[in-house]
Coordinates of C-alpha atoms and ligand atoms in Angstrom, one line a residue:
M26 CA 321.5 183.2 115.4
I27 CA 320.2 186.6 113.5
I28 CA 318.0 189.2 114.9
G29 CA 316.5 192.4 113.5
I30 CA 317.5 195.6 115.4
D31 CA 315.7 198.9 115.2
L32 CA 318.6 201.2 116.5
G33 CA 316.5 204.2 117.2
T34 CA 317.4 207.7 118.1
T35 CA 315.2 207.5 121.2
N36 CA 314.6 203.8 121.7
S37 CA 316.1 200.8 120.3
L38 CA 314.3 197.5 119.9
A39 CA 315.0 194.1 118.9
A40 CA 312.9 191.3 117.2
V41 CA 313.3 187.7 116.1
F42 CA 311.8 185.7 113.3
R43 CA 310.3 182.6 115.0
D44 CA 307.5 180.4 113.5
G45 CA 306.7 182.4 110.6
E46 CA 306.2 185.9 112.3
A47 CA 308.3 188.7 114.0
V48 CA 308.7 188.0 117.8
M49 CA 309.6 191.3 120.0
I50 CA 312.4 190.4 122.3
P51 CA 311.9 192.1 126.0
N52 CA 315.0 193.5 127.5
R53 CA 316.3 192.6 131.2
L54 CA 313.6 194.8 132.5
G55 CA 310.9 192.9 130.5
E56 CA 310.3 195.9 128.4
Y57 CA 310.4 196.1 124.4
L58 CA 311.8 199.8 124.3
T59 CA 315.4 200.3 125.3
P60 CA 315.9 203.9 125.6
S61 CA 319.3 204.7 123.4
V62 CA 320.8 206.3 126.5
V63 CA 324.4 205.3 127.9
S64 CA 325.9 206.3 131.4
I65 CA 328.9 205.6 133.1
D66 CA 328.3 205.8 136.9
D67 CA 331.1 206.9 139.3
E68 CA 332.4 203.5 139.8
G69 CA 333.0 203.4 135.9
T70 CA 330.2 200.7 135.4
V71 CA 328.3 201.4 132.1
L72 CA 324.6 201.6 132.2
V73 CA 322.3 201.3 129.1
G74 CA 318.8 201.9 128.5
K75 CA 316.0 203.0 131.3
T76 CA 318.7 202.6 134.1
A77 CA 321.1 204.9 132.1
K78 CA 318.1 207.4 131.2
E79 CA 317.3 207.5 135.0
Y80 CA 320.9 208.2 135.9
A81 CA 321.0 210.6 133.3
Y82 CA 318.4 213.0 135.3
L83 CA 320.7 213.5 138.0
H84 CA 324.3 213.0 136.2
P85 CA 323.6 214.5 132.8
L86 CA 327.5 214.9 132.4
R87 CA 328.1 211.3 132.7
S88 CA 325.4 210.3 130.3
A89 CA 324.7 210.7 126.5
S90 CA 321.8 210.3 124.3
V91 CA 320.5 211.2 120.8
F92 CA 323.8 210.1 119.8
K93 CA 322.5 208.5 116.5
R94 CA 322.2 212.0 115.1
S95 CA 326.0 212.4 115.2
M96 CA 326.8 208.8 113.6
G97 CA 329.3 209.1 111.1
T98 CA 330.9 212.3 112.2
S99 CA 334.0 212.8 114.7
K100 CA 332.0 214.2 117.5
V101 CA 333.5 213.0 120.9
Y102 CA 331.2 212.5 123.7
N103 CA 332.8 212.9 127.2
L104 CA 331.2 210.5 129.9
G105 CA 332.9 211.3 133.1
N106 CA 336.7 210.6 132.3
H107 CA 335.7 208.4 129.1
K108 CA 335.7 209.5 125.7
F109 CA 333.3 207.6 123.3
S110 CA 332.5 208.1 119.5
P111 CA 328.9 207.8 118.6
E112 CA 329.5 204.3 117.0
E113 CA 330.9 203.5 120.4
L114 CA 328.0 204.5 122.1
S115 CA 325.7 203.0 119.8
S116 CA 327.6 199.7 120.5
L117 CA 326.8 199.8 123.9
V118 CA 323.2 200.0 123.0
L119 CA 323.8 197.1 120.6
R120 CA 325.5 194.8 122.9
S121 CA 322.7 195.5 125.7
L122 CA 320.2 194.3 122.9
K123 CA 322.4 191.2 122.1
E124 CA 322.8 190.1 125.7
D125 CA 318.9 190.5 126.0
A126 CA 318.3 188.5 122.9
E127 CA 320.7 185.8 123.9
A128 CA 318.9 185.4 127.5
F129 CA 315.5 185.1 125.7
L130 CA 316.6 183.1 123.0
G131 CA 318.8 180.9 124.9
C132 CA 321.7 180.8 122.1
E133 CA 324.3 183.2 120.8
V134 CA 323.3 185.9 118.7
D135 CA 326.0 186.8 116.2
E136 CA 324.3 188.5 113.4
A137 CA 321.9 191.2 112.8
I138 CA 319.9 193.2 110.4
V139 CA 319.9 196.7 111.6
S140 CA 317.4 199.5 110.2
V141 CA 318.7 203.1 109.5
P142 CA 316.6 206.2 108.5
A143 CA 316.4 205.9 104.6
Y144 CA 318.1 209.3 104.5
F145 CA 321.2 208.2 106.2
N146 CA 324.5 208.8 104.1
D147 CA 327.2 206.4 103.4
F148 CA 329.1 207.6 106.6
Q149 CA 326.2 207.0 108.6
R150 CA 325.5 203.8 107.5
K151 CA 329.0 202.5 107.8
A152 CA 329.3 203.9 111.1
T153 CA 326.2 201.9 112.1
K154 CA 328.0 198.6 110.5
E155 CA 330.9 199.5 112.7
A156 CA 328.7 200.1 115.7
G157 CA 327.4 196.5 115.2
E158 CA 331.1 194.9 114.8
L159 CA 332.0 196.7 118.1
A160 CA 329.1 195.0 119.8
G161 CA 330.2 191.5 118.5
L162 CA 327.5 191.6 115.9
K163 CA 328.0 191.0 112.0
V164 CA 325.7 193.3 110.4
S165 CA 324.8 191.2 107.3
R166 CA 322.3 193.9 106.1
I167 CA 321.5 197.5 106.7
I168 CA 317.6 197.8 105.9
N169 CA 315.9 201.4 105.5
E170 CA 313.6 202.1 108.4
P171 CA 310.7 202.6 106.1
T172 CA 311.1 199.5 104.0
A173 CA 311.0 197.5 107.3
A174 CA 307.9 199.1 108.4
A175 CA 306.1 198.5 105.1
I176 CA 307.0 194.8 105.4
A177 CA 305.7 194.6 109.2
H178 CA 302.6 196.4 107.7
G179 CA 302.0 193.2 105.4
I180 CA 303.1 195.0 102.3
G181 CA 304.3 192.3 100.0
S182 CA 302.6 189.6 102.1
S183 CA 299.9 189.2 99.1
P184 CA 300.6 189.5 95.4
D185 CA 298.7 192.6 95.1
Q186 CA 300.4 195.8 93.7
E187 CA 300.4 198.6 96.1
K188 CA 301.8 202.2 96.6
C189 CA 302.6 203.3 100.0
L190 CA 303.7 206.1 101.9
V191 CA 305.6 205.7 105.0
F192 CA 305.6 208.5 107.2
D193 CA 308.2 208.1 110.1
L194 CA 308.3 210.7 113.1
G195 CA 310.7 209.3 115.7
G196 CA 312.4 211.2 118.3
G197 CA 314.9 212.7 116.3
T198 CA 314.4 212.3 112.6
F199 CA 311.7 212.4 110.0
D200 CA 311.7 210.1 107.0
V201 CA 309.2 210.0 104.2
S202 CA 309.2 207.1 101.8
I203 CA 307.2 206.2 98.9
L204 CA 307.4 202.3 98.1
E205 CA 305.6 200.3 95.6
F206 CA 305.1 196.5 95.8
Y207 CA 304.7 194.8 92.3
D208 CA 305.6 191.4 90.9
N209 CA 307.2 190.3 94.3
V210 CA 309.6 193.3 94.3
M211 CA 309.5 195.9 96.9
E212 CA 310.7 199.2 95.4
V213 CA 311.6 202.3 97.1
H214 CA 310.4 205.0 94.8
A215 CA 311.9 207.9 96.7
V216 CA 313.1 208.9 99.9
A217 CA 313.1 212.5 101.8
G218 CA 313.6 213.4 105.0
D219 CA 314.7 215.9 107.8
N220 CA 317.6 214.5 110.1
F221 CA 317.1 217.1 112.7
L222 CA 313.2 216.9 113.2
G223 CA 311.6 214.7 115.6
G224 CA 309.4 214.0 118.5
E225 CA 311.9 215.9 120.8
D226 CA 311.5 219.1 118.9
F227 CA 307.9 219.0 119.8
T228 CA 308.7 218.4 123.5
Q229 CA 311.2 221.3 123.4
A230 CA 308.5 223.7 121.7
L231 CA 306.3 223.1 124.6
A232 CA 309.2 223.4 127.1
V233 CA 310.4 226.6 125.6
D234 CA 306.9 228.1 125.4
F235 CA 306.3 227.1 129.1
L236 CA 309.3 228.8 130.2
E237 CA 308.4 231.9 128.1
K238 CA 305.0 232.3 129.5
S239 CA 306.4 231.4 133.0
A240 CA 308.8 234.3 132.6
V241 CA 311.9 232.0 133.4
A242 CA 314.8 232.6 130.8
P243 CA 316.2 229.3 129.9
E244 CA 319.6 230.5 130.1
T245 CA 319.3 231.1 134.0
L246 CA 318.4 227.7 134.6
D247 CA 321.0 225.0 135.5
Y248 CA 321.5 221.6 133.6
K249 CA 319.3 219.7 136.0
T250 CA 316.4 222.3 136.2
M251 CA 316.3 222.3 132.3
N252 CA 316.1 218.5 132.2
D253 CA 313.4 218.5 134.7
V254 CA 311.5 221.0 132.7
L255 CA 312.0 218.6 129.6
K256 CA 310.9 215.6 131.4
A257 CA 307.6 217.3 132.5
A258 CA 307.0 218.7 128.9
E259 CA 307.7 215.2 127.6
T260 CA 305.2 213.7 130.0
A261 CA 302.5 216.4 129.4
K262 CA 303.2 216.0 125.3
C263 CA 302.5 212.3 125.6
S264 CA 299.3 212.7 127.8
F265 CA 297.9 214.6 124.9
A266 CA 297.4 210.8 123.2
E267 CA 294.4 210.7 126.0
K268 CA 293.5 214.2 127.0
N269 CA 292.5 217.4 125.3
E270 CA 294.2 219.4 127.9
V271 CA 297.3 218.9 130.1
T272 CA 299.2 220.6 132.8
L273 CA 302.6 220.9 132.6
S274 CA 304.4 221.5 136.1
C275 CA 307.8 221.7 137.3
T276 CA 309.9 223.1 140.3
V277 CA 311.9 226.1 139.2
D278 CA 314.3 227.8 141.8
G279 CA 312.1 226.0 144.8
S280 CA 309.0 227.0 143.7
V281 CA 306.1 225.0 141.5
V282 CA 305.6 226.5 138.3
S283 CA 302.3 225.2 136.6
R284 CA 300.6 226.1 133.2
K285 CA 297.8 224.4 131.5
Y286 CA 297.8 223.6 127.7
T287 CA 294.9 222.7 125.6
L288 CA 295.4 220.5 122.3
S289 CA 294.6 223.4 119.9
E290 CA 297.1 225.6 121.9
Y291 CA 299.7 223.2 121.5
E292 CA 298.8 222.5 117.9
E293 CA 299.4 226.3 117.3
L294 CA 302.6 226.7 119.0
C295 CA 303.8 223.4 117.1
Q296 CA 302.7 224.9 113.6
P297 CA 306.1 225.8 112.6
L298 CA 307.3 222.1 113.2
L299 CA 303.9 220.8 111.4
E300 CA 304.9 222.9 108.7
R301 CA 308.3 221.6 108.4
L302 CA 306.7 218.0 107.9
R303 CA 305.1 219.2 104.7
K304 CA 308.2 219.8 102.5
P305 CA 309.8 216.3 102.5
I306 CA 306.3 214.8 101.9
E307 CA 306.1 217.0 98.8
R308 CA 309.6 216.3 97.6
S309 CA 308.9 212.5 97.9
I310 CA 306.0 212.7 95.9
R311 CA 307.4 214.9 93.4
D312 CA 310.4 212.6 93.0
A313 CA 308.4 209.4 93.0
G314 CA 306.4 210.8 90.2
V315 CA 303.1 210.1 91.8
R316 CA 300.0 211.9 92.8
I317 CA 298.6 211.8 96.5
E318 CA 295.5 210.0 95.0
D319 CA 297.5 207.2 93.6
I320 CA 299.0 206.2 96.9
D321 CA 296.9 203.3 98.7
R322 CA 298.2 203.3 102.0
I323 CA 299.7 205.6 104.5
I324 CA 301.7 204.0 107.1
L325 CA 302.6 205.9 110.3
V326 CA 305.9 204.9 112.3
G327 CA 307.7 206.3 115.2
G328 CA 306.4 207.1 118.6
A329 CA 305.9 210.7 117.7
T330 CA 303.2 209.8 115.3
R331 CA 301.0 209.0 118.5
L332 CA 300.6 212.6 118.9
P333 CA 297.0 213.7 117.8
I334 CA 298.2 216.9 116.2
V335 CA 300.6 214.8 113.7
K336 CA 297.8 212.3 113.2
N337 CA 295.4 215.2 112.4
F338 CA 298.0 216.8 110.0
V339 CA 298.3 213.6 108.0
V340 CA 294.6 212.9 107.9
K341 CA 294.1 216.7 106.5
L342 CA 297.1 216.5 104.1
F343 CA 296.1 212.9 102.7
K344 CA 292.4 213.3 103.3
R345 CA 292.5 209.8 104.7
F346 CA 293.0 207.9 107.9
P347 CA 296.3 205.9 108.0
G348 CA 296.7 202.3 108.4
A349 CA 296.8 201.5 112.2
L350 CA 297.6 197.6 112.3
V351 CA 301.1 197.6 113.9
D352 CA 302.2 199.5 116.7
P353 CA 304.4 202.4 115.5
D354 CA 307.1 201.8 117.9
M355 CA 307.6 198.2 117.2
A356 CA 307.0 197.9 113.1
V357 CA 310.6 198.9 112.3
A358 CA 312.1 196.0 114.6
Q359 CA 309.3 193.5 113.3
G360 CA 310.0 194.5 109.8
A361 CA 313.8 194.0 110.2
A362 CA 313.0 190.3 111.8
L363 CA 310.6 189.3 109.0
Q364 CA 313.7 190.3 106.7
C365 CA 315.8 188.2 108.7
G366 CA 313.4 185.2 107.7
M367 CA 313.5 186.2 104.2
K368 CA 317.4 186.3 104.3
E369 CA 317.3 182.7 105.7
R370 CA 314.9 181.9 102.9
N371 CA 312.3 180.6 105.4
E372 CA 309.6 178.8 103.9
E373 CA 306.9 180.4 106.0
I374 CA 307.5 183.8 104.6
R375 CA 307.0 185.0 101.4
E376 CA 310.1 186.3 100.0
V377 CA 310.1 189.9 98.7
V378 CA 312.9 191.4 96.9
L379 CA 313.8 194.5 98.0
T380 CA 315.2 197.4 96.2
D381 CA 316.2 200.5 97.9
V382 CA 317.2 204.0 96.3
C383 CA 320.3 206.0 96.8
P384 CA 319.2 209.0 98.8
F385 CA 321.6 211.6 97.6
T386 CA 323.0 212.1 93.9
L387 CA 326.6 211.1 93.5
G388 CA 328.9 212.7 91.1
T389 CA 332.2 214.3 90.5
E390 CA 333.6 217.6 89.8
V391 CA 334.2 218.7 86.3
T392 CA 335.2 221.7 84.2
V393 CA 332.8 223.1 81.6
Y394 CA 333.1 225.4 78.5
N395 CA 330.7 228.0 79.2
G396 CA 330.9 229.6 75.6
L397 CA 333.9 231.6 76.4
F398 CA 336.2 229.7 78.5
D399 CA 336.7 226.5 80.5
E400 CA 334.9 226.9 84.0
S401 CA 336.0 224.6 86.6
G402 CA 334.0 223.8 89.8
H403 CA 330.9 222.2 88.0
Y404 CA 329.1 219.1 89.5
L405 CA 328.4 216.4 87.2
P406 CA 326.0 213.9 88.7
I407 CA 326.5 210.3 87.9
I408 CA 324.0 208.4 90.1
E409 CA 321.0 210.4 90.6
R410 CA 319.2 210.7 93.7
N411 CA 316.5 208.4 94.3
T412 CA 318.0 205.8 91.6
V413 CA 316.9 202.1 92.6
I414 CA 320.1 200.4 94.0
P415 CA 322.2 198.4 93.4
V416 CA 323.3 200.5 90.7
S417 CA 326.4 201.0 88.4
R418 CA 326.9 203.8 86.3
R419 CA 329.8 204.6 84.0
Q420 CA 331.0 208.1 82.7
T421 CA 333.8 209.1 80.7
L422 CA 335.7 212.3 81.1
Y423 CA 338.6 213.8 79.2
T424 CA 341.5 215.9 80.0
V425 CA 341.2 219.5 80.0
H426 CA 344.9 220.9 79.7
D427 CA 347.4 220.2 77.2
N428 CA 350.0 217.6 78.5
Q429 CA 348.2 217.1 81.6
T430 CA 349.8 214.2 83.4
R431 CA 347.1 213.5 86.3
V432 CA 343.6 213.5 86.8
D433 CA 342.1 214.2 90.1
V434 CA 338.7 212.9 90.7
K435 CA 336.6 214.1 93.4
I436 CA 333.8 211.9 94.7
L437 CA 331.0 214.2 95.7
Q438 CA 327.5 213.7 97.3
G439 CA 324.8 216.3 97.1
E440 CA 322.6 218.3 94.9
S441 CA 324.3 221.4 94.4
R442 CA 325.1 222.7 90.6
I443 CA 328.4 224.1 92.4
A444 CA 330.7 221.1 93.2
G445 CA 332.2 222.8 96.3
N446 CA 328.9 222.9 98.0
N447 CA 328.4 219.3 97.8
V448 CA 330.0 216.7 100.4
L449 CA 333.3 215.6 99.5
L450 CA 333.4 211.6 100.2
G451 CA 336.7 210.7 98.8
K452 CA 339.2 211.4 95.9
I453 CA 341.2 209.3 93.6
S454 CA 344.2 210.4 91.4
V455 CA 345.4 208.4 88.4
P456 CA 348.2 209.4 85.8
V457 CA 347.6 209.9 82.3
P458 CA 350.2 210.1 79.4
P459 CA 350.8 213.8 78.4
A460 CA 348.6 214.5 75.1
P461 CA 346.9 217.5 73.7
K462 CA 343.7 218.4 75.9
G463 CA 340.7 216.3 75.2
Q464 CA 342.7 213.4 73.8
E465 CA 343.1 211.2 76.9
A466 CA 340.3 209.9 78.6
I467 CA 339.2 208.2 81.8
E468 CA 336.3 206.3 82.6
L469 CA 334.6 206.6 86.1
V470 CA 332.4 203.7 87.3
Y471 CA 330.4 204.4 90.5
T472 CA 328.5 201.4 91.9
Y473 CA 326.3 201.5 94.9
D474 CA 325.4 198.1 96.4
V475 CA 322.4 197.0 98.5
N476 CA 324.2 198.4 101.7
S477 CA 324.6 201.8 100.0
L478 CA 328.1 201.6 100.2
L479 CA 329.8 203.3 97.2
E480 CA 332.8 201.9 95.3
V481 CA 334.4 203.9 92.5
E482 CA 336.7 202.6 90.1
V483 CA 338.7 205.0 87.6
T484 CA 340.3 203.6 84.3
V485 CA 342.6 205.6 82.3
L486 CA 341.5 204.2 78.7
S487 CA 344.8 204.5 76.9
S488 CA 347.0 202.9 79.4
G489 CA 344.7 200.6 81.2
V490 CA 345.6 202.0 84.5
K491 CA 343.0 201.4 87.3
R492 CA 342.6 202.9 90.9
K493 CA 339.6 201.8 92.8
I494 CA 338.4 202.9 96.3
I495 CA 335.3 202.0 98.6
V496 CA 334.6 205.6 99.9
Q497 CA 335.4 205.7 103.6
N498 CA 334.8 208.6 105.8
E499 CA 338.4 210.3 105.6
E500 CA 337.9 211.6 109.2
H501 CA 336.9 208.4 110.3
K502 CA 339.2 206.0 108.6
I503 CA 340.5 203.4 111.4
S504 CA 343.4 201.0 111.1
E505 CA 342.6 197.5 112.0
E506 CA 344.7 198.0 115.2
E507 CA 342.6 201.0 116.2
A508 CA 339.5 198.8 115.6
E509 CA 340.9 196.1 117.7
E510 CA 341.9 198.5 120.5
R511 CA 338.5 200.2 120.4
M512 CA 337.0 196.8 121.1
K513 CA 339.2 196.1 123.8
K514 CA 338.4 199.3 125.4
L515 CA 334.6 198.5 125.2
E516 CA 335.1 195.0 126.4
Y517 CA 337.0 196.2 129.5
L518 CA 334.2 198.4 130.6
K519 CA 332.5 197.1 133.5
Q520 CA 328.8 196.3 132.8
N521 CA 325.9 196.5 135.2
P522 CA 324.8 192.8 136.0
R523 CA 321.8 192.0 134.2
D524 CA 320.0 190.7 137.2
E525 CA 320.7 193.7 139.0
E526 CA 319.4 196.2 136.6
A527 CA 315.9 196.4 138.2
T528 CA 317.2 197.0 141.6
K529 CA 319.8 199.6 140.3
L530 CA 316.7 201.2 138.4
Q531 CA 314.5 201.7 141.5
L532 CA 317.6 203.0 143.5
L533 CA 318.3 205.5 140.9
R534 CA 314.4 206.6 140.5
G535 CA 314.2 206.9 144.5
E536 CA 317.4 209.2 144.5
R537 CA 316.0 211.3 141.8
L538 CA 312.5 211.6 143.2
Y539 CA 314.2 212.6 146.7
E540 CA 315.8 215.4 144.9
E541 CA 312.9 216.3 143.3
A542 CA 310.7 216.2 146.3
S543 CA 310.6 218.4 149.6
G544 CA 309.5 218.3 153.0
E545 CA 307.6 215.3 154.5
L546 CA 307.5 213.5 151.0
R547 CA 311.3 213.5 151.2
E548 CA 311.3 211.6 154.7
R549 CA 308.7 209.0 153.3
I550 CA 311.1 208.5 150.4
D551 CA 314.3 208.3 152.5
R552 CA 312.6 205.6 154.9
A553 CA 311.4 203.6 151.8
M554 CA 314.9 203.7 150.5
M555 CA 316.5 202.7 153.9
D556 CA 313.9 199.8 154.0
F557 CA 314.8 198.7 150.7
E558 CA 318.6 198.8 151.5
R559 CA 318.1 196.6 154.5
V560 CA 316.7 194.1 152.3
L561 CA 319.2 194.3 149.9
E562 CA 322.1 193.7 152.6
R563 CA 320.3 190.1 153.4
Q564 CA 321.0 189.0 149.9
D565 CA 317.8 187.0 149.8
R566 CA 316.7 186.9 146.1
R567 CA 313.0 186.3 146.7
E568 CA 312.8 189.0 149.3
I569 CA 314.7 191.3 147.2
E570 CA 312.3 191.1 144.4
K571 CA 309.5 191.3 146.7
A572 CA 310.6 194.5 148.4
R573 CA 311.5 196.0 145.0
E574 CA 308.2 195.6 143.8
T575 CA 306.8 197.5 146.8
L576 CA 309.2 200.3 146.4
A577 CA 308.4 200.6 142.6
H578 CA 304.9 200.7 143.5
F579 CA 305.6 203.5 146.0
L580 CA 307.7 205.6 143.7
D581 CA 305.0 205.2 141.0
T582 CA 302.5 206.9 143.2
I583 CA 305.1 209.5 144.2
E584 CA 305.9 210.1 140.4
Y585 CA 302.5 210.7 139.7
D586 CA 302.0 213.1 142.5
I587 CA 304.9 215.4 141.9
V588 CA 304.4 215.7 138.1
Ligands
AMP603 P1 310.9 206.6 118.4 O1 312.2 207.3 118.0 O2 310.5 206.2 117.2 O3 311.1 205.9 119.8 O4 310.0 208.0 119.1 C1 310.2 208.5 120.2 C2 309.6 209.8 120.2 O5 308.2 209.5 120.2 C3 310.0 210.7 121.5 O6 310.1 212.0 121.0 C4 308.5 210.6 122.2 O7 308.4 211.6 123.1 C5 307.2 210.3 121.3 N1 306.3 209.7 121.8 C6 306.3 208.4 122.4 N2 305.0 208.3 122.9 C7 304.3 209.2 122.6 C8 302.9 209.7 122.9 N3 302.1 208.9 123.4 N4 302.4 211.0 122.5 C9 303.5 211.6 121.9 N5 304.5 211.4 121.6 C10 305.0 210.3 122.0

């Protein structure tokens, strides 16, 4: 069985194609959004999602979040005594989604279409595939998030030609894409973005201003208090969706600090962030060779587009209201599920041929005659950014020295004229027969497939010698044994039993709220927790469920009082 997965920076979601439409898959708590958070508790049990997020408030050093930003890098996360790569952490989230899908669908789920930001480079895409494999899922396709969102918004479901701009502001990333649908083909014309701009920055901006205006130096705060401030800022930020004025309150050094913010004050302090949204939009429009007026639809995706200041920004910039048919949180997962339907050639769905573009220019380093002498270190683009993929491009290069015996080809990714400023993806070295300079030639073939994996082949034209590589992150290359070992390591981690998840979540919430509260409130929480623990000891499932509901309700009222 195949499912569509939106592996998000803040939240992840899964959906399945069923009876001609995308159906969202609830997780073990009955919710659609699973926070992309992983923790390991002191007994060594892995927690994922909302439970992990709750655990993280009290145990930030045993928890990890926002690891999607580090996909494809060698960053190591220490959770207690365990070390994890970003792929391993992502695989734990994927495994949890896979189990939830299996429970919901009643069959094994072994394949997935996983979305990634359009701006992800090769390393990040490969890391995403690897995360799937570690979770026991064959990632049969990686789909760009905006493409998935456009499909969910029905682009491509009628034969009409249409151009749309997808504005995707998630928790940690911002992507803009310009897509065009015509003759049954969905073509991505241009992508641009900022991998370090998202809803979290809008939370941070509020938290920083709150501390500054309250004369609290952030560096004096411990980890937990800082987390509390961020949590309060997040809650306040989200309430702007309904209110024009919010109050941010938090306990700092034992006393409650409160501050009111109006929407226009908040808009003002987020001005630098809003300005940063403008650049990728302008670049994508320029790269796609369109005018703002040519765009038929604006599609908002990502939780942070619920922010009224972001919506206003879009309305002002495009002088029109964005389409609001699909929940901005669900669009990507739904699109990925619809893509599963297309992949299986389901009759109930119109098949749309997807074409994507490569987000960065790919090229090599060459020596160029500058009129006086040969100057090395120049960049020669081979596949220009925003070229529709799959694509294959050839380039012939000549030797630059007399009797040169080798040619070293650098595979580079980036936009800089100076080769050294671009990212080195790999190297291939080929022997060439000695000859006067310029006489021996090699041919480079760069092939970029639909999953944005790059293959480079070098042929020495005179001798026919060929070398080929599929570009791998050198830092990251792992052998088969290592991959197996990593699988085993993850398999041996104890999982929190699915049916105990809701109980664990309320127990953790109770503990946190107890720590946040004081005086009489603490006593009430303590009593409620003791009552619940006594019910747990009796091990009667029905009684536990009832008591858990009562506790959850009680904690809800407290949470509301505290914040
Ligand atoms: P995503 O990565 O798409 O799940 O988006 C997560 C981001 O959306 C986080 O930064 C959230 O704070 C933000 N978000 C979710 N709901 C709201 C809301 N009602 N108002 C403002 N931001 C929100």
